[in-house]
């Protein structure tokens, strides 16, 4: 007690914390959280749970112990700092034991040295990782019938979305044309009331809706006029991800009078629980996210979808796996909640993942079989390919081309860029009307201040027959997606084709001595781009999807963990949108959007996990993860190895054969995942042993962040019973073991291996019979044959005589011993 008093005296004279000054810090303290408290504090009985149980947050033991922890947080802060010099934002009690507090850096330094304080970290920002896919994944014919049809698929499973909120009036979340949703007593979440309409956000389909912004407010980033202090989606992202996972089936996607098919979630009958942590302009903060995750687990969600993540690996810990965010997710998994997280959009470059830990299912993004392409036919007979989700020019006729540069009004000032066709008042209507308007692609399209939607509106308002946006220069961060518009239009993305277009235009335009155009004689026609083209070369790993290897620390040392875990559709995904959403300039005011990102891939896995959970309600999160991974496929629809989009040496997009660092175990196969045959199960204690075995990790750091002690540090990370094997530094021979459990009828499996020749891979026994419900151990040995300086890839394949096929990917890098 004397130590605490001394610190208090030292900092008694600190100035009062001015509003908006200071920083938000996440702090963990001594003592186990509710989920892992096994007793030992006088007057408080144990609250720890195992996966067979559900946490009863209303029980006297849980409520009293949680209150005890919160009082200790308050007492610690009161003993250190004068009232008014700090503000506690959250007490974390159930998944981690700690709090978020707004204090000065000097106070944070004092707090880190106080008795009982284990870890102090400055809050980090998070960001989002920004329909046809149910058919592509075989759900309507192969999966939904086994779950009672689409109107029962995901019944009574609750998916929590830690995202930007929801637009509750969207038909994807409506209950008007569905069988009524009954009460679900085991879900204990609440529904906030919209401060403007005074109506709550829930309707049975949406079963909970809350927002978390205390850290954002303390940081001075939150603007209630823009960011909506409610679960209302002011972005579009949250509504989109919720609809992908659990949106109603058969919702007509209509835009500009055209229908683009019918949208559906993966588990259309699942319930939606909203935990808003992302806001329009600044993203969000980890301390708000940890509070949301804790609340979601307390409320009783089954699945947690995180299309969000940190901007970079944590800098204050020796391991990427050890931070309050990942620790909260580890406790969520301990409480029986399956976690799907987007891999990140840093691809195609290696080590760009922002989802690190083996207890999280990290999802990479695939391009599915649907592509929207279009072409432009020039008057000289050349046909230029491009993107254009639009109708054709009238009567499929050709029209004269006029460049925006040649039809500027005299009053147009170079304060604006007339070439990107965002401001119709800068262009001469008399010269544009009846012609195709040729526009340039500026950096404004990358920054979000220009959009194809606005080009279309400009062309329409000037009476143009259509528009062309031509890319002359590539900009970092540029992404070229087809945008649905109601005016004939096309985006030419290949700078070489743009040169052909501009050369033809210049040769065909007559000019006076000053370079002013006298006549426009270049002509073109735009084809109909509304119908998608279906490709067999799908799935492919999307260019933007973050790649492995996984990293174990901020210095980007390789980890013995395979990441990403699995591949799911994440490119050009049609789903619900918030009409007031500002996330995508091309979809402002729309009810649907077709957007890309690993943000879209993660909810595909969350929805499919809900279907597995519905069938197997007592399976652990690791069992669900194993079922997804061991049944994934590494072949595309044409039976060829999956390809990954990558940059060539000249920075042209090309296709290369994908590796586990691109897609993890492969592309998700929902039908097979519902009947995996064998699973590899992993307990909370296994994950702690894994953390304790990570090289250079201090056991005290493991205890400080997880509240669990290291009983042994003799193992190796690759010993974790995960459905993959990764060894980043293999010398000589290494032996690892895997335990498989039969979740089907008794079956005999033949085990074979395949590996790059630099490393010998053996598995024993070569065959085994596994009784229903029983477990068997497999011994795997890897031996370096030759050193190449790169990774080698392989697999362990178990084929059962009842038709099950279980595959474990193997990744290793050999070194001289």
mmCIF file with all atom_site columns, N, CA and C in Angstrom, residues 449-486:
data_model
loop_
_atom_site.group_PDB
_atom_site.id
_atom_site.type_symbol
_atom_site.label_atom_id
_atom_site.label_alt_id
_atom_site.label_comp_id
_atom_site.label_asym_id
_atom_site.label_entity_id
_atom_site.label_seq_id
_atom_site.pdbx_PDB_ins_code
_atom_site.Cartn_x
_atom_site.Cartn_y
_atom_site.Cartn_z
_atom_site.occupancy
_atom_site.B_iso_or_equiv
_atom_site.pdbx_formal_charge
_atom_site.auth_seq_id
_atom_site.auth_comp_id
_atom_site.auth_asym_id
_atom_site.auth_atom_id
_atom_site.pdbx_PDB_model_num
ATOM 1   N N  . UNK A 1 449 ? -12.541 11.937 -53.999 1.00 0.00 ? 449 UNK A N  1
ATOM 2   C CA . UNK A 1 449 ? -13.226 13.203 -54.297 1.00 0.00 ? 449 UNK A CA 1
ATOM 3   C C  . UNK A 1 449 ? -13.800 13.207 -55.710 1.00 0.00 ? 449 UNK A C  1
ATOM 4   N N  . UNK A 1 450 ? -13.500 12.186 -56.500 1.00 0.00 ? 450 UNK A N  1
ATOM 5   C CA . UNK A 1 450 ? -14.117 12.010 -57.813 1.00 0.00 ? 450 UNK A CA 1
ATOM 6   C C  . UNK A 1 450 ? -14.649 10.585 -57.892 1.00 0.00 ? 450 UNK A C  1
ATOM 7   N N  . UNK A 1 451 ? -15.682 10.389 -58.716 1.00 0.00 ? 451 UNK A N  1
ATOM 8   C CA . UNK A 1 451 ? -16.275 9.056  -58.835 1.00 0.00 ? 451 UNK A CA 1
ATOM 9   C C  . UNK A 1 451 ? -16.846 8.851  -60.235 1.00 0.00 ? 451 UNK A C  1
ATOM 10  N N  . UNK A 1 452 ? -16.926 7.589  -60.637 1.00 0.00 ? 452 UNK A N  1
ATOM 11  C CA . UNK A 1 452 ? -17.547 7.236  -61.914 1.00 0.00 ? 452 UNK A CA 1
ATOM 12  C C  . UNK A 1 452 ? -19.028 7.632  -61.888 1.00 0.00 ? 452 UNK A C  1
ATOM 13  N N  . UNK A 1 453 ? -19.650 7.470  -60.728 1.00 0.00 ? 453 UNK A N  1
ATOM 14  C CA . UNK A 1 453 ? -21.058 7.862  -60.589 1.00 0.00 ? 453 UNK A CA 1
ATOM 15  C C  . UNK A 1 453 ? -21.246 9.334  -60.971 1.00 0.00 ? 453 UNK A C  1
ATOM 16  N N  . UNK A 1 454 ? -20.330 10.198 -60.520 1.00 0.00 ? 454 UNK A N  1
ATOM 17  C CA . UNK A 1 454 ? -20.442 11.628 -60.802 1.00 0.00 ? 454 UNK A CA 1
ATOM 18  C C  . UNK A 1 454 ? -20.175 11.912 -62.280 1.00 0.00 ? 454 UNK A C  1
ATOM 19  N N  . UNK A 1 455 ? -19.248 11.167 -62.901 1.00 0.00 ? 455 UNK A N  1
ATOM 20  C CA . UNK A 1 455 ? -19.002 11.313 -64.341 1.00 0.00 ? 455 UNK A CA 1
ATOM 21  C C  . UNK A 1 455 ? -20.297 11.002 -65.095 1.00 0.00 ? 455 UNK A C  1
ATOM 22  N N  . UNK A 1 456 ? -20.956 9.919  -64.693 1.00 0.00 ? 456 UNK A N  1
ATOM 23  C CA . UNK A 1 456 ? -22.214 9.542  -65.333 1.00 0.00 ? 456 UNK A CA 1
ATOM 24  C C  . UNK A 1 456 ? -23.257 10.643 -65.194 1.00 0.00 ? 456 UNK A C  1
ATOM 25  N N  . UNK A 1 457 ? -23.349 11.228 -63.992 1.00 0.00 ? 457 UNK A N  1
ATOM 26  C CA . UNK A 1 457 ? -24.315 12.303 -63.764 1.00 0.00 ? 457 UNK A CA 1
ATOM 27  C C  . UNK A 1 457 ? -23.977 13.537 -64.605 1.00 0.00 ? 457 UNK A C  1
ATOM 28  N N  . UNK A 1 458 ? -22.676 13.828 -64.740 1.00 0.00 ? 458 UNK A N  1
ATOM 29  C CA . UNK A 1 458 ? -22.248 14.955 -65.575 1.00 0.00 ? 458 UNK A CA 1
ATOM 30  C C  . UNK A 1 458 ? -22.644 14.730 -67.026 1.00 0.00 ? 458 UNK A C  1
ATOM 31  N N  . UNK A 1 459 ? -22.333 13.536 -67.536 1.00 0.00 ? 459 UNK A N  1
ATOM 32  C CA . UNK A 1 459 ? -22.657 13.222 -68.930 1.00 0.00 ? 459 UNK A CA 1
ATOM 33  C C  . UNK A 1 459 ? -24.165 13.305 -69.174 1.00 0.00 ? 459 UNK A C  1
ATOM 34  N N  . UNK A 1 460 ? -24.915 12.778 -68.236 1.00 0.00 ? 460 UNK A N  1
ATOM 35  C CA . UNK A 1 460 ? -26.379 12.784 -68.391 1.00 0.00 ? 460 UNK A CA 1
ATOM 36  C C  . UNK A 1 460 ? -26.926 14.209 -68.375 1.00 0.00 ? 460 UNK A C  1
ATOM 37  N N  . UNK A 1 461 ? -26.407 15.039 -67.462 1.00 0.00 ? 461 UNK A N  1
ATOM 38  C CA . UNK A 1 461 ? -26.923 16.407 -67.344 1.00 0.00 ? 461 UNK A CA 1
ATOM 39  C C  . UNK A 1 461 ? -26.576 17.254 -68.561 1.00 0.00 ? 461 UNK A C  1
ATOM 40  N N  . UNK A 1 462 ? -25.524 16.894 -69.295 1.00 0.00 ? 462 UNK A N  1
ATOM 41  C CA . UNK A 1 462 ? -25.119 17.644 -70.482 1.00 0.00 ? 462 UNK A CA 1
ATOM 42  C C  . UNK A 1 462 ? -25.693 17.042 -71.762 1.00 0.00 ? 462 UNK A C  1
ATOM 43  N N  . UNK A 1 463 ? -26.492 15.980 -71.616 1.00 0.00 ? 463 UNK A N  1
ATOM 44  C CA . UNK A 1 463 ? -27.113 15.368 -72.786 1.00 0.00 ? 463 UNK A CA 1
ATOM 45  C C  . UNK A 1 463 ? -26.174 14.529 -73.611 1.00 0.00 ? 463 UNK A C  1
ATOM 46  N N  . UNK A 1 464 ? -25.096 14.042 -73.033 1.00 0.00 ? 464 UNK A N  1
ATOM 47  C CA . UNK A 1 464 ? -24.131 13.227 -73.774 1.00 0.00 ? 464 UNK A CA 1
ATOM 48  C C  . UNK A 1 464 ? -24.724 11.873 -74.130 1.00 0.00 ? 464 UNK A C  1
ATOM 49  N N  . UNK A 1 465 ? -24.214 11.295 -75.217 1.00 0.00 ? 465 UNK A N  1
ATOM 50  C CA . UNK A 1 465 ? -24.653 9.959  -75.624 1.00 0.00 ? 465 UNK A CA 1
ATOM 51  C C  . UNK A 1 465 ? -23.996 8.884  -74.763 1.00 0.00 ? 465 UNK A C  1
ATOM 52  N N  . UNK A 1 466 ? -22.957 9.253  -74.047 1.00 0.00 ? 466 UNK A N  1
ATOM 53  C CA . UNK A 1 466 ? -22.242 8.327  -73.186 1.00 0.00 ? 466 UNK A CA 1
ATOM 54  C C  . UNK A 1 466 ? -20.963 8.962  -72.692 1.00 0.00 ? 466 UNK A C  1
ATOM 55  N N  . UNK A 1 467 ? -20.148 8.191  -71.979 1.00 0.00 ? 467 UNK A N  1
ATOM 56  C CA . UNK A 1 467 ? -18.883 8.735  -71.478 1.00 0.00 ? 467 UNK A CA 1
ATOM 57  C C  . UNK A 1 467 ? -17.803 7.659  -71.486 1.00 0.00 ? 467 UNK A C  1
ATOM 58  N N  . UNK A 1 468 ? -16.561 8.135  -71.540 1.00 0.00 ? 468 UNK A N  1
ATOM 59  C CA . UNK A 1 468 ? -15.386 7.273  -71.405 1.00 0.00 ? 468 UNK A CA 1
ATOM 60  C C  . UNK A 1 468 ? -14.483 7.893  -70.347 1.00 0.00 ? 468 UNK A C  1
ATOM 61  N N  . UNK A 1 469 ? -14.026 7.101  -69.398 1.00 0.00 ? 469 UNK A N  1
ATOM 62  C CA . UNK A 1 469 ? -12.981 7.542  -68.474 1.00 0.00 ? 469 UNK A CA 1
ATOM 63  C C  . UNK A 1 469 ? -11.733 6.735  -68.828 1.00 0.00 ? 469 UNK A C  1
ATOM 64  N N  . UNK A 1 470 ? -10.677 7.439  -69.222 1.00 0.00 ? 470 UNK A N  1
ATOM 65  C CA . UNK A 1 470 ? -9.475  6.774  -69.717 1.00 0.00 ? 470 UNK A CA 1
ATOM 66  C C  . UNK A 1 470 ? -8.312  6.989  -68.759 1.00 0.00 ? 470 UNK A C  1
ATOM 67  N N  . UNK A 1 471 ? -7.661  5.894  -68.371 1.00 0.00 ? 471 UNK A N  1
ATOM 68  C CA . UNK A 1 471 ? -6.543  5.930  -67.426 1.00 0.00 ? 471 UNK A CA 1
ATOM 69  C C  . UNK A 1 471 ? -5.234  6.053  -68.203 1.00 0.00 ? 471 UNK A C  1
ATOM 70  N N  . UNK A 1 472 ? -4.554  7.178  -68.017 1.00 0.00 ? 472 UNK A N  1
ATOM 71  C CA . UNK A 1 472 ? -3.251  7.380  -68.663 1.00 0.00 ? 472 UNK A CA 1
ATOM 72  C C  . UNK A 1 472 ? -2.101  7.028  -67.732 1.00 0.00 ? 472 UNK A C  1
ATOM 73  N N  . UNK A 1 473 ? -2.277  7.292  -66.430 1.00 0.00 ? 473 UNK A N  1
ATOM 74  C CA . UNK A 1 473 ? -1.216  7.041  -65.446 1.00 0.00 ? 473 UNK A CA 1
ATOM 75  C C  . UNK A 1 473 ? -1.779  6.175  -64.321 1.00 0.00 ? 473 UNK A C  1
ATOM 76  N N  . UNK A 1 474 ? -0.956  5.275  -63.821 1.00 0.00 ? 474 UNK A N  1
ATOM 77  C CA . UNK A 1 474 ? -1.390  4.464  -62.678 1.00 0.00 ? 474 UNK A CA 1
ATOM 78  C C  . UNK A 1 474 ? -1.003  5.187  -61.397 1.00 0.00 ? 474 UNK A C  1
ATOM 79  N N  . UNK A 1 475 ? -1.908  5.174  -60.425 1.00 0.00 ? 475 UNK A N  1
ATOM 80  C CA . UNK A 1 475 ? -1.672  5.835  -59.145 1.00 0.00 ? 475 UNK A CA 1
ATOM 81  C C  . UNK A 1 475 ? -1.642  4.789  -58.037 1.00 0.00 ? 475 UNK A C  1
ATOM 82  N N  . UNK A 1 476 ? -0.758  4.952  -57.051 1.00 0.00 ? 476 UNK A N  1
ATOM 83  C CA . UNK A 1 476 ? -0.776  4.033  -55.902 1.00 0.00 ? 476 UNK A CA 1
ATOM 84  C C  . UNK A 1 476 ? -2.158  4.073  -55.236 1.00 0.00 ? 476 UNK A C  1
ATOM 85  N N  . UNK A 1 477 ? -2.696  2.911  -54.942 1.00 0.00 ? 477 UNK A N  1
ATOM 86  C CA . UNK A 1 477 ? -3.997  2.854  -54.281 1.00 0.00 ? 477 UNK A CA 1
ATOM 87  C C  . UNK A 1 477 ? -5.175  2.813  -55.227 1.00 0.00 ? 477 UNK A C  1
ATOM 88  N N  . UNK A 1 478 ? -4.911  2.903  -56.536 1.00 0.00 ? 478 UNK A N  1
ATOM 89  C CA . UNK A 1 478 ? -6.017  2.873  -57.497 1.00 0.00 ? 478 UNK A CA 1
ATOM 90  C C  . UNK A 1 478 ? -6.610  1.470  -57.564 1.00 0.00 ? 478 UNK A C  1
ATOM 91  N N  . UNK A 1 479 ? -7.933  1.385  -57.567 1.00 0.00 ? 479 UNK A N  1
ATOM 92  C CA . UNK A 1 479 ? -8.593  0.096  -57.789 1.00 0.00 ? 479 UNK A CA 1
ATOM 93  C C  . UNK A 1 479 ? -9.681  0.323  -58.814 1.00 0.00 ? 479 UNK A C  1
ATOM 94  N N  . UNK A 1 480 ? -9.738  -0.542 -59.783 1.00 0.00 ? 480 UNK A N  1
ATOM 95  C CA . UNK A 1 480 ? -10.653 -0.369 -60.900 1.00 0.00 ? 480 UNK A CA 1
ATOM 96  C C  . UNK A 1 480 ? -11.776 -1.404 -60.803 1.00 0.00 ? 480 UNK A C  1
ATOM 97  N N  . UNK A 1 481 ? -12.912 -0.975 -60.348 1.00 0.00 ? 481 UNK A N  1
ATOM 98  C CA . UNK A 1 481 ? -14.081 -1.833 -60.251 1.00 0.00 ? 481 UNK A CA 1
ATOM 99  C C  . UNK A 1 481 ? -15.167 -1.311 -61.192 1.00 0.00 ? 481 UNK A C  1
ATOM 100 N N  . UNK A 1 482 ? -15.932 -2.221 -61.806 1.00 0.00 ? 482 UNK A N  1
ATOM 101 C CA . UNK A 1 482 ? -17.069 -1.752 -62.602 1.00 0.00 ? 482 UNK A CA 1
ATOM 102 C C  . UNK A 1 482 ? -18.117 -1.117 -61.700 1.00 0.00 ? 482 UNK A C  1
ATOM 103 N N  . UNK A 1 483 ? -18.668 -0.001 -62.149 1.00 0.00 ? 483 UNK A N  1
ATOM 104 C CA . UNK A 1 483 ? -19.651 0.741  -61.359 1.00 0.00 ? 483 UNK A CA 1
ATOM 105 C C  . UNK A 1 483 ? -20.972 0.769  -62.114 1.00 0.00 ? 483 UNK A C  1
ATOM 106 N N  . UNK A 1 484 ? -22.067 0.337  -61.495 1.00 0.00 ? 484 UNK A N  1
ATOM 107 C CA . UNK A 1 484 ? -23.360 0.393  -62.189 1.00 0.00 ? 484 UNK A CA 1
ATOM 108 C C  . UNK A 1 484 ? -23.817 1.835  -62.400 1.00 0.00 ? 484 UNK A C  1
ATOM 109 N N  . UNK A 1 485 ? -24.088 2.186  -63.646 1.00 0.00 ? 485 UNK A N  1
ATOM 110 C CA . UNK A 1 485 ? -24.585 3.523  -63.992 1.00 0.00 ? 485 UNK A CA 1
ATOM 111 C C  . UNK A 1 485 ? -25.704 3.374  -65.021 1.00 0.00 ? 485 UNK A C  1
ATOM 112 N N  . UNK A 1 486 ? -26.531 4.421  -65.150 1.00 0.00 ? 486 UNK A N  1
ATOM 113 C CA . UNK A 1 486 ? -27.647 4.336  -66.093 1.00 0.00 ? 486 UNK A CA 1
ATOM 114 C C  . UNK A 1 486 ? -27.346 5.022  -67.417 1.00 0.00 ? 486 UNK A C  1
#
